PDB file of N, CA, C and O in Angstrom, chain B, residues numbered from 101:
ATOM      1  N   MET B 101       0.462  -1.186  -0.068  1.00  0.00           N
ATOM      2  CA  MET B 101      -0.330  -0.079   0.391  1.00  0.00           C
ATOM      3  C   MET B 101       0.703   1.322  -0.321  1.00  0.00           C
ATOM      4  O   MET B 101       1.907   1.385  -0.074  1.00  0.00           O
ATOM      5  N   ASN B 102       0.024   2.307  -1.160  1.00  0.00           N
ATOM      6  CA  ASN B 102       1.570   3.337  -1.141  1.00  0.00           C
ATOM      7  C   ASN B 102       1.396   4.141   0.447  1.00  0.00           C
ATOM      8  O   ASN B 102       1.137   3.785   1.596  1.00  0.00           O
ATOM      9  N   LEU B 103       1.627   5.093  -0.087  1.00  0.00           N
ATOM     10  CA  LEU B 103       1.484   6.784   1.087  1.00  0.00           C
ATOM     11  C   LEU B 103       0.024   7.021   0.376  1.00  0.00           C
ATOM     12  O   LEU B 103      -0.868   6.283   0.792  1.00  0.00           O
ATOM     13  N   ALA B 104      -0.217   7.672  -0.331  1.00  0.00           N
ATOM     14  CA  ALA B 104      -1.977   8.128  -0.873  1.00  0.00           C
ATOM     15  C   ALA B 104      -2.458   7.237  -0.671  1.00  0.00           C
ATOM     16  O   ALA B 104      -3.583   7.581  -0.309  1.00  0.00           O
ATOM     17  N   GLN B 105      -2.381   5.907  -0.637  1.00  0.00           N
ATOM     18  CA  GLN B 105      -3.558   4.991  -0.196  1.00  0.00           C
ATOM     19  C   GLN B 105      -2.990   4.868   1.097  1.00  0.00           C
ATOM     20  O   GLN B 105      -2.561   3.721   1.219  1.00  0.00           O
ATOM     21  N   ARG B 106      -2.856   5.344   1.810  1.00  0.00           N
ATOM     22  CA  ARG B 106      -3.199   5.318   3.071  1.00  0.00           C
ATOM     23  C   ARG B 106      -3.388   6.206   3.915  1.00  0.00           C
ATOM     24  O   ARG B 106      -3.505   6.014   5.125  1.00  0.00           O
ATOM     25  N   VAL B 107      -3.450   7.629   3.146  1.00  0.00           N
ATOM     26  CA  VAL B 107      -3.862   8.497   3.762  1.00  0.00           C
ATOM     27  C   VAL B 107      -5.042   8.742   3.210  1.00  0.00           C
ATOM     28  O   VAL B 107      -5.718   9.301   4.075  1.00  0.00           O
ATOM     29  N   VAL B 108      -5.721   8.609   2.119  1.00  0.00           N
ATOM     30  CA  VAL B 108      -7.329   8.309   1.906  1.00  0.00           C
ATOM     31  C   VAL B 108      -7.446   7.691   3.245  1.00  0.00           C
ATOM     32  O   VAL B 108      -7.692   8.188   4.344  1.00  0.00           O
ATOM     33  N   LEU B 109      -7.218   6.545   2.887  1.00  0.00           N
ATOM     34  CA  LEU B 109      -7.680   5.622   4.389  1.00  0.00           C
ATOM     35  C   LEU B 109      -7.113   6.161   5.374  1.00  0.00           C
ATOM     36  O   LEU B 109      -8.247   6.270   5.841  1.00  0.00           O
ATOM     37  N   SER B 110      -6.613   6.507   5.978  1.00  0.00           N
ATOM     38  CA  SER B 110      -7.024   7.333   7.687  1.00  0.00           C
ATOM     39  C   SER B 110      -8.037   8.361   7.331  1.00  0.00           C
ATOM     40  O   SER B 110      -9.077   8.231   7.976  1.00  0.00           O
ATOM     41  N   LEU B 111      -8.020   9.503   6.350  1.00  0.00           N
ATOM     42  CA  LEU B 111      -9.181  10.232   6.245  1.00  0.00           C
ATOM     43  C   LEU B 111     -10.608   9.796   6.235  1.00  0.00           C
ATOM     44  O   LEU B 111     -11.458  10.366   6.920  1.00  0.00           O
ATOM     45  N   ALA B 112     -10.914   8.605   5.318  1.00  0.00           N
ATOM     46  CA  ALA B 112     -11.598   8.206   5.333  1.00  0.00           C
ATOM     47  C   ALA B 112     -11.986   6.606   6.873  1.00  0.00           C
ATOM     48  O   ALA B 112     -12.790   5.701   7.092  1.00  0.00           O
ATOM     49  N   LEU B 113     -11.516   6.846   7.102  1.00  0.00           N
ATOM     50  CA  LEU B 113     -11.341   6.320   9.171  1.00  0.00           C
ATOM     51  C   LEU B 113     -11.131   7.711  10.303  1.00  0.00           C
ATOM     52  O   LEU B 113     -10.990   7.587  11.520  1.00  0.00           O
ATOM     53  N   ALA B 114     -11.151   8.764   9.691  1.00  0.00           N
ATOM     54  CA  ALA B 114     -11.301   9.502  10.719  1.00  0.00           C
ATOM     55  C   ALA B 114     -12.939  10.371  10.020  1.00  0.00           C
ATOM     56  O   ALA B 114     -13.426  11.327  10.622  1.00  0.00           O
ATOM     57  N   ALA B 115     -13.246  10.098   9.383  1.00  0.00           N
ATOM     58  CA  ALA B 115     -14.944  10.625   9.562  1.00  0.00           C
ATOM     59  C   ALA B 115     -15.888   9.648   9.851  1.00  0.00           C
ATOM     60  O   ALA B 115     -16.931   9.745  10.496  1.00  0.00           O
ATOM     61  N   ALA B 116     -15.234   8.395   9.116  1.00  0.00           N
ATOM     62  CA  ALA B 116     -16.474   7.526   9.618  1.00  0.00           C
ATOM     63  C   ALA B 116     -17.055   7.500  11.250  1.00  0.00           C
ATOM     64  O   ALA B 116     -18.132   7.356  11.828  1.00  0.00           O
ATOM     65  N   LEU B 117     -15.124   7.818  11.706  1.00  0.00           N
ATOM     66  CA  LEU B 117     -15.397   7.266  13.828  1.00  0.00           C
ATOM     67  C   LEU B 117     -16.045   8.521  13.602  1.00  0.00           C
ATOM     68  O   LEU B 117     -17.215   8.394  13.963  1.00  0.00           O
ATOM     69  N   GLY B 118     -15.766   9.990  13.052  1.00  0.00           N
ATOM     70  CA  GLY B 118     -17.248  11.250  13.542  1.00  0.00           C
ATOM     71  C   GLY B 118     -18.068  10.914  13.364  1.00  0.00           C
ATOM     72  O   GLY B 118     -18.872  11.653  13.932  1.00  0.00           O
ATOM     73  N   VAL B 119     -18.464  10.304  12.968  1.00  0.00           N
ATOM     74  CA  VAL B 119     -20.350   9.515  12.389  1.00  0.00           C
ATOM     75  C   VAL B 119     -19.997   8.955  13.322  1.00  0.00           C
ATOM     76  O   VAL B 119     -20.250   9.344  14.463  1.00  0.00           O
ATOM     77  N   ALA B 120     -19.655   8.421  13.181  1.00  0.00           N
ATOM     78  CA  ALA B 120     -20.142   6.667  15.016  1.00  0.00           C
ATOM     79  C   ALA B 120     -19.706   7.292  16.478  1.00  0.00           C
ATOM     80  O   ALA B 120     -20.187   7.002  17.573  1.00  0.00           O
ATOM     81  N   ALA B 121     -18.558   8.323  16.154  1.00  0.00           N
ATOM     82  CA  ALA B 121     -19.231   8.990  17.956  1.00  0.00           C
ATOM     83  C   ALA B 121     -20.041  10.106  17.377  1.00  0.00           C
ATOM     84  O   ALA B 121     -19.260  11.048  17.238  1.00  0.00           O
ATOM     85  N   ARG B 122     -21.404  10.496  16.916  1.00  0.00           N
ATOM     86  CA  ARG B 122     -21.781  11.759  16.090  1.00  0.00           C
ATOM     87  C   ARG B 122     -22.956  10.558  16.659  1.00  0.00           C
ATOM     88  O   ARG B 122     -23.640  11.029  17.567  1.00  0.00           O
ATOM     89  N   THR B 123     -23.235   9.435  16.381  1.00  0.00           N
ATOM     90  CA  THR B 123     -24.373   8.880  17.042  1.00  0.00           C
ATOM     91  C   THR B 123     -24.381   8.126  18.287  1.00  0.00           C
ATOM     92  O   THR B 123     -25.246   7.722  19.064  1.00  0.00           O
ATOM     93  N   ALA B 124     -22.963   8.074  18.195  1.00  0.00           N
ATOM     94  CA  ALA B 124     -23.535   7.780  20.008  1.00  0.00           C
ATOM     95  C   ALA B 124     -23.963   8.972  20.343  1.00  0.00           C
ATOM     96  O   ALA B 124     -25.172   9.172  20.461  1.00  0.00           O
ATOM     97  N   CYS B 125     -22.886  10.127  20.587  1.00  0.00           N
ATOM     98  CA  CYS B 125     -23.262  10.724  21.310  1.00  0.00           C
ATOM     99  C   CYS B 125     -24.742  11.010  21.684  1.00  0.00           C
ATOM    100  O   CYS B 125     -25.214  11.081  22.818  1.00  0.00           O
ATOM    101  N   ASP B 126     -25.568  11.203  20.130  1.00  0.00           N
ATOM    102  CA  ASP B 126     -27.425  11.358  20.331  1.00  0.00           C
ATOM    103  C   ASP B 126     -28.102   9.913  20.916  1.00  0.00           C
ATOM    104  O   ASP B 126     -29.013   9.644  21.698  1.00  0.00           O
ATOM    105  N   LEU B 127     -27.479   9.410  20.383  1.00  0.00           N
ATOM    106  CA  LEU B 127     -27.956   7.948  21.462  1.00  0.00           C
ATOM    107  C   LEU B 127     -27.417   7.768  22.773  1.00  0.00           C
ATOM    108  O   LEU B 127     -28.095   6.879  23.289  1.00  0.00           O
ATOM    109  N   LEU B 128     -26.431   8.209  23.675  1.00  0.00           N
ATOM    110  CA  LEU B 128     -26.250   8.483  25.101  1.00  0.00           C
ATOM    111  C   LEU B 128     -27.447   9.644  25.844  1.00  0.00           C
ATOM    112  O   LEU B 128     -28.337   9.365  26.648  1.00  0.00           O
ATOM    113  N   LEU B 129     -27.046  11.202  25.165  1.00  0.00           N
ATOM    114  CA  LEU B 129     -27.509  11.906  25.216  1.00  0.00           C
ATOM    115  C   LEU B 129     -29.150  11.901  25.796  1.00  0.00           C
ATOM    116  O   LEU B 129     -29.820  10.879  25.644  1.00  0.00           O
ATOM    117  N   ASP B 130     -29.669  12.976  26.390  1.00  0.00           N
ATOM    118  CA  ASP B 130     -31.394  13.438  26.627  1.00  0.00           C
ATOM    119  C   ASP B 130     -31.030  14.206  25.211  1.00  0.00           C
ATOM    120  O   ASP B 130     -30.084  14.981  25.073  1.00  0.00           O
ATOM    121  N   SER B 131     -32.222  13.730  23.922  1.00  0.00           N
ATOM    122  CA  SER B 131     -32.233  14.304  23.317  1.00  0.00           C
ATOM    123  C   SER B 131     -34.206  14.688  23.300  1.00  0.00           C
ATOM    124  O   SER B 131     -34.980  14.646  22.344  1.00  0.00           O
ATOM    125  N   SER B 132     -34.511  15.082  24.956  1.00  0.00           N
ATOM    126  CA  SER B 132     -36.354  14.560  24.193  1.00  0.00           C
ATOM    127  C   SER B 132     -36.833  16.474  24.240  1.00  0.00           C
ATOM    128  O   SER B 132     -37.992  16.822  24.013  1.00  0.00           O
ATOM    129  N   ASP B 133     -35.855  17.363  24.527  1.00  0.00           N
ATOM    130  CA  ASP B 133     -36.634  18.564  23.927  1.00  0.00           C
ATOM    131  C   ASP B 133     -36.411  19.124  22.556  1.00  0.00           C
ATOM    132  O   ASP B 133     -36.228  20.280  22.176  1.00  0.00           O
ATOM    133  N   GLY B 134     -36.477  17.981  21.921  1.00  0.00           N
ATOM    134  CA  GLY B 134     -37.373  18.696  20.245  1.00  0.00           C
ATOM    135  C   GLY B 134     -36.255  19.668  19.561  1.00  0.00           C
ATOM    136  O   GLY B 134     -36.471  20.226  18.485  1.00  0.00           O
ATOM    137  N   GLY B 135     -35.093  19.809  20.259  1.00  0.00           N
ATOM    138  CA  GLY B 135     -34.920  21.122  20.066  1.00  0.00           C
ATOM    139  C   GLY B 135     -35.727  22.423  20.236  1.00  0.00           C
ATOM    140  O   GLY B 135     -34.991  23.396  20.074  1.00  0.00           O
ATOM    141  N   TRP B 136     -36.647  22.660  20.434  1.00  0.00           N
ATOM    142  CA  TRP B 136     -36.711  23.509  21.133  1.00  0.00           C
ATOM    143  C   TRP B 136     -36.225  24.266  22.297  1.00  0.00           C
ATOM    144  O   TRP B 136     -36.210  23.808  23.439  1.00  0.00           O
ATOM    145  N   PHE B 137     -35.648  25.976  21.808  1.00  0.00           N
ATOM    146  CA  PHE B 137     -35.318  26.349  23.581  1.00  0.00           C
ATOM    147  C   PHE B 137     -36.862  27.461  23.345  1.00  0.00           C
ATOM    148  O   PHE B 137     -37.572  27.916  22.448  1.00  0.00           O
ATOM    149  N   MET B 138     -36.696  27.462  25.036  1.00  0.00           N
ATOM    150  CA  MET B 138     -37.765  28.251  25.159  1.00  0.00           C
ATOM    151  C   MET B 138     -36.842  29.682  25.114  1.00  0.00           C
ATOM    152  O   MET B 138     -35.612  29.732  25.078  1.00  0.00           O
ATOM    153  N   TYR B 139     -37.850  30.906  25.126  1.00  0.00           N
ATOM    154  CA  TYR B 139     -37.440  32.179  25.276  1.00  0.00           C
ATOM    155  C   TYR B 139     -39.196  32.891  25.483  1.00  0.00           C
ATOM    156  O   TYR B 139     -40.311  32.570  25.074  1.00  0.00           O
ATOM    157  N   GLN B 140     -38.522  34.206  26.518  1.00  0.00           N
ATOM    158  CA  GLN B 140     -39.134  35.192  26.452  1.00  0.00           C
ATOM    159  C   GLN B 140     -39.542  35.741  25.026  1.00  0.00           C
ATOM    160  O   GLN B 140     -38.783  36.006  24.093  1.00  0.00           O
ATOM    161  N   PRO B 141     -41.129  35.868  25.083  1.00  0.00           N
ATOM    162  CA  PRO B 141     -41.035  36.384  24.066  1.00  0.00           C
ATOM    163  C   PRO B 141     -40.518  38.159  23.968  1.00  0.00           C
ATOM    164  O   PRO B 141     -41.240  38.807  24.725  1.00  0.00           O
ATOM    165  N   ASN B 142     -39.612  38.945  23.335  1.00  0.00           N
ATOM    166  CA  ASN B 142     -39.133  39.963  23.412  1.00  0.00           C
ATOM    167  C   ASN B 142     -38.315  39.806  23.825  1.00  0.00           C
ATOM    168  O   ASN B 142     -37.389  40.099  23.068  1.00  0.00           O
ATOM    169  N   ALA B 143     -38.025  39.475  24.692  1.00  0.00           N
ATOM    170  CA  ALA B 143     -36.295  39.684  24.740  1.00  0.00           C
ATOM    171  C   ALA B 143     -35.743  39.068  23.964  1.00  0.00           C
ATOM    172  O   ALA B 143     -35.933  38.092  23.238  1.00  0.00           O
ATOM    173  N   ASN B 144     -34.372  40.364  24.400  1.00  0.00           N
ATOM    174  CA  ASN B 144     -33.272  40.521  23.693  1.00  0.00           C
ATOM    175  C   ASN B 144     -32.051  39.444  23.173  1.00  0.00           C
ATOM    176  O   ASN B 144     -31.149  39.518  22.338  1.00  0.00           O
ATOM    177  N   ALA B 145     -32.558  38.331  24.197  1.00  0.00           N
ATOM    178  CA  ALA B 145     -31.287  37.179  23.854  1.00  0.00           C
ATOM    179  C   ALA B 145     -31.766  35.533  24.732  1.00  0.00           C
ATOM    180  O   ALA B 145     -31.858  35.173  25.906  1.00  0.00           O
ATOM    181  N   LEU B 146     -31.959  34.937  23.469  1.00  0.00           N
ATOM    182  CA  LEU B 146     -32.371  33.490  23.692  1.00  0.00           C
ATOM    183  C   LEU B 146     -31.125  32.932  25.551  1.00  0.00           C
ATOM    184  O   LEU B 146     -30.133  33.040  26.272  1.00  0.00           O
ATOM    185  N   MET B 147     -31.914  32.585  25.334  1.00  0.00           N
ATOM    186  CA  MET B 147     -31.343  31.183  26.846  1.00  0.00           C
ATOM    187  C   MET B 147     -31.126  30.115  25.513  1.00  0.00           C
ATOM    188  O   MET B 147     -31.582  29.493  24.554  1.00  0.00           O
ATOM    189  N   SER B 148     -29.902  30.543  26.462  1.00  0.00           N
ATOM    190  CA  SER B 148     -28.719  28.658  26.555  1.00  0.00           C
ATOM    191  C   SER B 148     -29.433  27.487  26.397  1.00  0.00           C
ATOM    192  O   SER B 148     -29.933  27.124  27.462  1.00  0.00           O
ATOM    193  N   PRO B 149     -29.601  26.965  25.723  1.00  0.00           N
ATOM    194  CA  PRO B 149     -29.737  24.729  25.804  1.00  0.00           C
ATOM    195  C   PRO B 149     -29.243  24.902  27.299  1.00  0.00           C
ATOM    196  O   PRO B 149     -28.273  25.553  27.686  1.00  0.00           O
ATOM    197  N   SER B 150     -30.226  24.098  28.110  1.00  0.00           N
ATOM    198  CA  SER B 150     -29.691  23.594  28.833  1.00  0.00           C
ATOM    199  C   SER B 150     -28.534  22.502  28.625  1.00  0.00           C
ATOM    200  O   SER B 150     -28.783  21.769  27.668  1.00  0.00           O
ATOM    201  N   THR B 151     -27.191  22.177  29.359  1.00  0.00           N
ATOM    202  CA  THR B 151     -27.137  20.372  29.390  1.00  0.00           C
ATOM    203  C   THR B 151     -26.033  19.747  30.590  1.00  0.00           C
ATOM    204  O   THR B 151     -24.809  19.800  30.463  1.00  0.00           O
ATOM    205  N   SER B 152     -26.436  19.414  31.250  1.00  0.00           N
ATOM    206  CA  SER B 152     -25.579  18.537  32.519  1.00  0.00           C
ATOM    207  C   SER B 152     -24.510  18.837  32.559  1.00  0.00           C
ATOM    208  O   SER B 152     -24.114  19.658  31.731  1.00  0.00           O
ATOM    209  N   ASP B 153     -23.760  18.389  33.368  1.00  0.00           N
ATOM    210  CA  ASP B 153     -22.689  18.377  33.469  1.00  0.00           C
ATOM    211  C   ASP B 153     -21.929  17.183  33.196  1.00  0.00           C
ATOM    212  O   ASP B 153     -20.747  17.071  32.874  1.00  0.00           O
ATOM    213  N   GLY B 154     -23.094  16.045  33.442  1.00  0.00           N
ATOM    214  CA  GLY B 154     -22.987  14.306  33.358  1.00  0.00           C
ATOM    215  C   GLY B 154     -22.746  14.597  31.353  1.00  0.00           C
ATOM    216  O   GLY B 154     -21.648  14.600  30.796  1.00  0.00           O
ATOM    217  N   ASP B 155     -24.022  14.796  30.698  1.00  0.00           N
ATOM    218  CA  ASP B 155     -23.947  14.677  29.719  1.00  0.00           C
ATOM    219  C   ASP B 155     -22.655  15.422  28.940  1.00  0.00           C
ATOM    220  O   ASP B 155     -21.853  14.671  28.384  1.00  0.00           O
ATOM    221  N   SER B 156     -22.431  16.849  28.882  1.00  0.00           N
ATOM    222  CA  SER B 156     -20.584  16.970  28.506  1.00  0.00           C
ATOM    223  C   SER B 156     -19.460  16.078  28.761  1.00  0.00           C
ATOM    224  O   SER B 156     -18.607  15.907  27.890  1.00  0.00           O
ATOM    225  N   PHE B 157     -19.379  15.300  30.283  1.00  0.00           N
ATOM    226  CA  PHE B 157     -18.515  14.305  29.797  1.00  0.00           C
ATOM    227  C   PHE B 157     -19.132  13.313  29.708  1.00  0.00           C
ATOM    228  O   PHE B 157     -18.815  12.746  30.754  1.00  0.00           O
ATOM    229  N   ARG B 158     -19.950  12.531  29.093  1.00  0.00           N
ATOM    230  CA  ARG B 158     -20.619  11.318  28.150  1.00  0.00           C
ATOM    231  C   ARG B 158     -20.262  11.833  26.351  1.00  0.00           C
ATOM    232  O   ARG B 158     -19.999  11.274  25.286  1.00  0.00           O
ATOM    233  N   ALA B 159     -20.485  13.415  26.942  1.00  0.00           N
ATOM    234  CA  ALA B 159     -19.735  13.616  25.424  1.00  0.00           C
ATOM    235  C   ALA B 159     -18.348  13.449  24.178  1.00  0.00           C
ATOM    236  O   ALA B 159     -17.937  13.131  23.062  1.00  0.00           O
ATOM    237  N   ALA B 160     -18.066  14.154  25.978  1.00  0.00           N
ATOM    238  CA  ALA B 160     -15.937  13.776  25.749  1.00  0.00           C
ATOM    239  C   ALA B 160     -15.248  12.683  25.655  1.00  0.00           C
ATOM    240  O   ALA B 160     -14.248  12.222  25.105  1.00  0.00           O
ATOM    241  N   VAL B 161     -16.460  12.293  26.671  1.00  0.00           N
ATOM    242  CA  VAL B 161     -15.262  10.538  26.007  1.00  0.00           C
ATOM    243  C   VAL B 161     -16.060   9.299  25.307  1.00  0.00           C
ATOM    244  O   VAL B 161     -15.864   8.084  25.320  1.00  0.00           O
ATOM    245  N   VAL B 162     -16.842   9.957  24.818  1.00  0.00           N
ATOM    246  CA  VAL B 162     -17.361   9.525  23.226  1.00  0.00           C
ATOM    247  C   VAL B 162     -15.997  10.338  22.381  1.00  0.00           C
ATOM    248  O   VAL B 162     -14.999   9.807  21.895  1.00  0.00           O
ATOM    249  N   TRP B 163     -16.330  11.619  22.413  1.00  0.00           N
ATOM    250  CA  TRP B 163     -15.457  11.854  20.956  1.00  0.00           C
ATOM    251  C   TRP B 163     -13.897  11.552  21.004  1.00  0.00           C
ATOM    252  O   TRP B 163     -13.150  11.494  20.027  1.00  0.00           O
ATOM    253  N   LEU B 164     -13.372  11.271  23.071  1.00  0.00           N
ATOM    254  CA  LEU B 164     -12.257  10.995  22.833  1.00  0.00           C
ATOM    255  C   LEU B 164     -11.373   9.640  22.848  1.00  0.00           C
ATOM    256  O   LEU B 164     -10.157   9.446  22.839  1.00  0.00           O
ATOM    257  N   ILE B 165     -12.650   8.668  22.880  1.00  0.00           N
ATOM    258  CA  ILE B 165     -12.735   7.785  22.305  1.00  0.00           C
ATOM    259  C   ILE B 165     -12.005   7.362  20.826  1.00  0.00           C
ATOM    260  O   ILE B 165     -11.001   6.784  20.409  1.00  0.00           O
ATOM    261  N   ALA B 166     -13.157   8.022  20.356  1.00  0.00           N
ATOM    262  CA  ALA B 166     -13.277   7.925  19.450  1.00  0.00           C
ATOM    263  C   ALA B 166     -11.587   8.653  18.314  1.00  0.00           C
ATOM    264  O   ALA B 166     -11.432   8.382  17.123  1.00  0.00           O
ATOM    265  N   ILE B 167     -10.987   9.197  18.829  1.00  0.00           N
ATOM    266  CA  ILE B 167      -9.866  10.025  18.240  1.00  0.00           C
ATOM    267  C   ILE B 167      -8.843   9.558  18.193  1.00  0.00           C
ATOM    268  O   ILE B 167      -8.039   9.770  17.286  1.00  0.00           O
ATOM    269  N   ALA B 168      -8.539   8.361  19.771  1.00  0.00           N
ATOM    270  CA  ALA B 168      -8.045   7.561  20.813  1.00  0.00           C
ATOM    271  C   ALA B 168      -7.756   6.157  19.524  1.00  0.00           C
ATOM    272  O   ALA B 168      -6.745   5.552  19.167  1.00  0.00           O
ATOM    273  N   LEU B 169      -8.988   6.099  19.194  1.00  0.00           N
ATOM    274  CA  LEU B 169      -8.956   4.493  18.336  1.00  0.00           C
ATOM    275  C   LEU B 169      -8.280   5.057  16.272  1.00  0.00           C
ATOM    276  O   LEU B 169      -7.553   4.535  15.427  1.00  0.00           O
ATOM    277  N   TRP B 170      -9.094   6.333  16.374  1.00  0.00           N
ATOM    278  CA  TRP B 170      -8.136   6.501  15.183  1.00  0.00           C
ATOM    279  C   TRP B 170      -6.606   7.093  14.454  1.00  0.00           C
ATOM    280  O   TRP B 170      -6.217   7.232  13.294  1.00  0.00           O
ATOM    281  N   LEU B 171      -5.860   7.405  16.154  1.00  0.00           N
ATOM    282  CA  LEU B 171      -4.640   7.375  16.334  1.00  0.00           C
ATOM    283  C   LEU B 171      -4.533   6.330  16.271  1.00  0.00           C
ATOM    284  O   LEU B 171      -4.875   5.799  15.215  1.00  0.00           O
ATOM    285  N   GLY B 172      -4.054   5.575  17.265  1.00  0.00           N
ATOM    286  CA  GLY B 172      -3.560   4.004  17.704  1.00  0.00           C
ATOM    287  C   GLY B 172      -3.789   3.236  15.726  1.00  0.00           C
ATOM    288  O   GLY B 172      -2.918   2.766  14.994  1.00  0.00           O
ATOM    289  N   ILE B 173      -5.023   3.388  15.512  1.00  0.00           N
ATOM    290  CA  ILE B 173      -4.826   2.686  14.133  1.00  0.00           C
ATOM    291  C   ILE B 173      -4.328   3.851  13.240  1.00  0.00           C
ATOM    292  O   ILE B 173      -4.024   3.036  12.368  1.00  0.00           O
ATOM    293  N   SER B 174      -3.928   5.188  12.611  1.00  0.00           N
ATOM    294  CA  SER B 174      -2.658   5.856  12.016  1.00  0.00           C
ATOM    295  C   SER B 174      -1.796   5.596  11.861  1.00  0.00           C
ATOM    296  O   SER B 174      -1.001   5.711  10.928  1.00  0.00           O
ATOM    297  N   TRP B 175      -1.794   4.963  13.263  1.00  0.00           N
ATOM    298  CA  TRP B 175       0.004   5.422  13.824  1.00  0.00           C
ATOM    299  C   TRP B 175       0.071   4.016  13.363  1.00  0.00           C
ATOM    300  O   TRP B 175       1.015   3.694  12.642  1.00  0.00           O
ATOM    301  N   ARG B 176      -0.547   3.413  13.595  1.00  0.00           N
ATOM    302  CA  ARG B 176       0.150   1.697  12.826  1.00  0.00           C
ATOM    303  C   ARG B 176       0.077   1.134  11.476  1.00  0.00           C
ATOM    304  O   ARG B 176       0.593   0.154  10.938  1.00  0.00           O
ATOM    305  N   LEU B 177      -1.102   2.489  10.917  1.00  0.00           N
ATOM    306  CA  LEU B 177      -0.620   2.420   9.574  1.00  0.00           C
ATOM    307  C   LEU B 177       0.090   3.505   9.204  1.00  0.00           C
ATOM    308  O   LEU B 177       0.114   3.614   7.978  1.00  0.00           O
ATOM    309  N   PHE B 178       0.662   4.328   9.761  1.00  0.00           N
ATOM    310  CA  PHE B 178       1.793   4.911   8.790  1.00  0.00           C
ATOM    311  C   PHE B 178       3.238   4.589  10.172  1.00  0.00           C
ATOM    312  O   PHE B 178       3.790   5.345  10.971  1.00  0.00           O
ATOM    313  N   ARG B 179       3.362   3.352   9.918  1.00  0.00           N
ATOM    314  CA  ARG B 179       4.314   3.363  11.052  1.00  0.00           C
ATOM    315  C   ARG B 179       5.164   2.265   9.471  1.00  0.00           C
ATOM    316  O   ARG B 179       4.661   1.577   8.582  1.00  0.00           O
ATOM    317  N   THR B 180       6.941   2.715   9.912  1.00  0.00           N
ATOM    318  CA  THR B 180       7.181   2.608   8.608  1.00  0.00           C
ATOM    319  C   THR B 180       8.516   1.259   8.921  1.00  0.00           C
ATOM    320  O   THR B 180       9.608   1.605   9.373  1.00  0.00           O
ATOM    321  N   LYS B 181       8.379   0.586   8.778  1.00  0.00           N
ATOM    322  CA  LYS B 181       9.254  -1.853   8.792  1.00  0.00           C
ATOM    323  C   LYS B 181      10.291  -1.183   9.652  1.00  0.00           C
ATOM    324  O   LYS B 181       9.799  -1.500  10.735  1.00  0.00           O
ATOM    325  N   SER B 182      11.062  -0.685   9.882  1.00  0.00           N
ATOM    326  CA  SER B 182      11.976  -0.545  11.383  1.00  0.00           C
ATOM    327  C   SER B 182      11.310  -0.133  12.225  1.00  0.00           C
ATOM    328  O   SER B 182      11.923   0.084  13.270  1.00  0.00           O
ATOM    329  N   GLU B 183      10.273   0.082  12.231  1.00  0.00           N
ATOM    330  CA  GLU B 183      10.269   0.402  14.325  1.00  0.00           C
ATOM    331  C   GLU B 183       9.443  -0.550  14.034  1.00  0.00           C
ATOM    332  O   GLU B 183       8.807  -1.110  14.927  1.00  0.00           O
TER     333      GLU B 183
END
């Protein structure tokens, strides 16, 4: 496998892991609000969506696992024969 094929494979893997991580976050996090954020009419600023610390932590763990998988596989993919 030449270098160009390795680069394409690494990028495809990153895209696939990104989709998988996003899907896992959507399944793990509570999204029962339907995307509607309540605000007062005639208010100057919309209220920010409420997320708990647990949701942020779970999302961070999912993304860190996906990044670690990509790094490990890509490192193995680009390793030279002398290593």
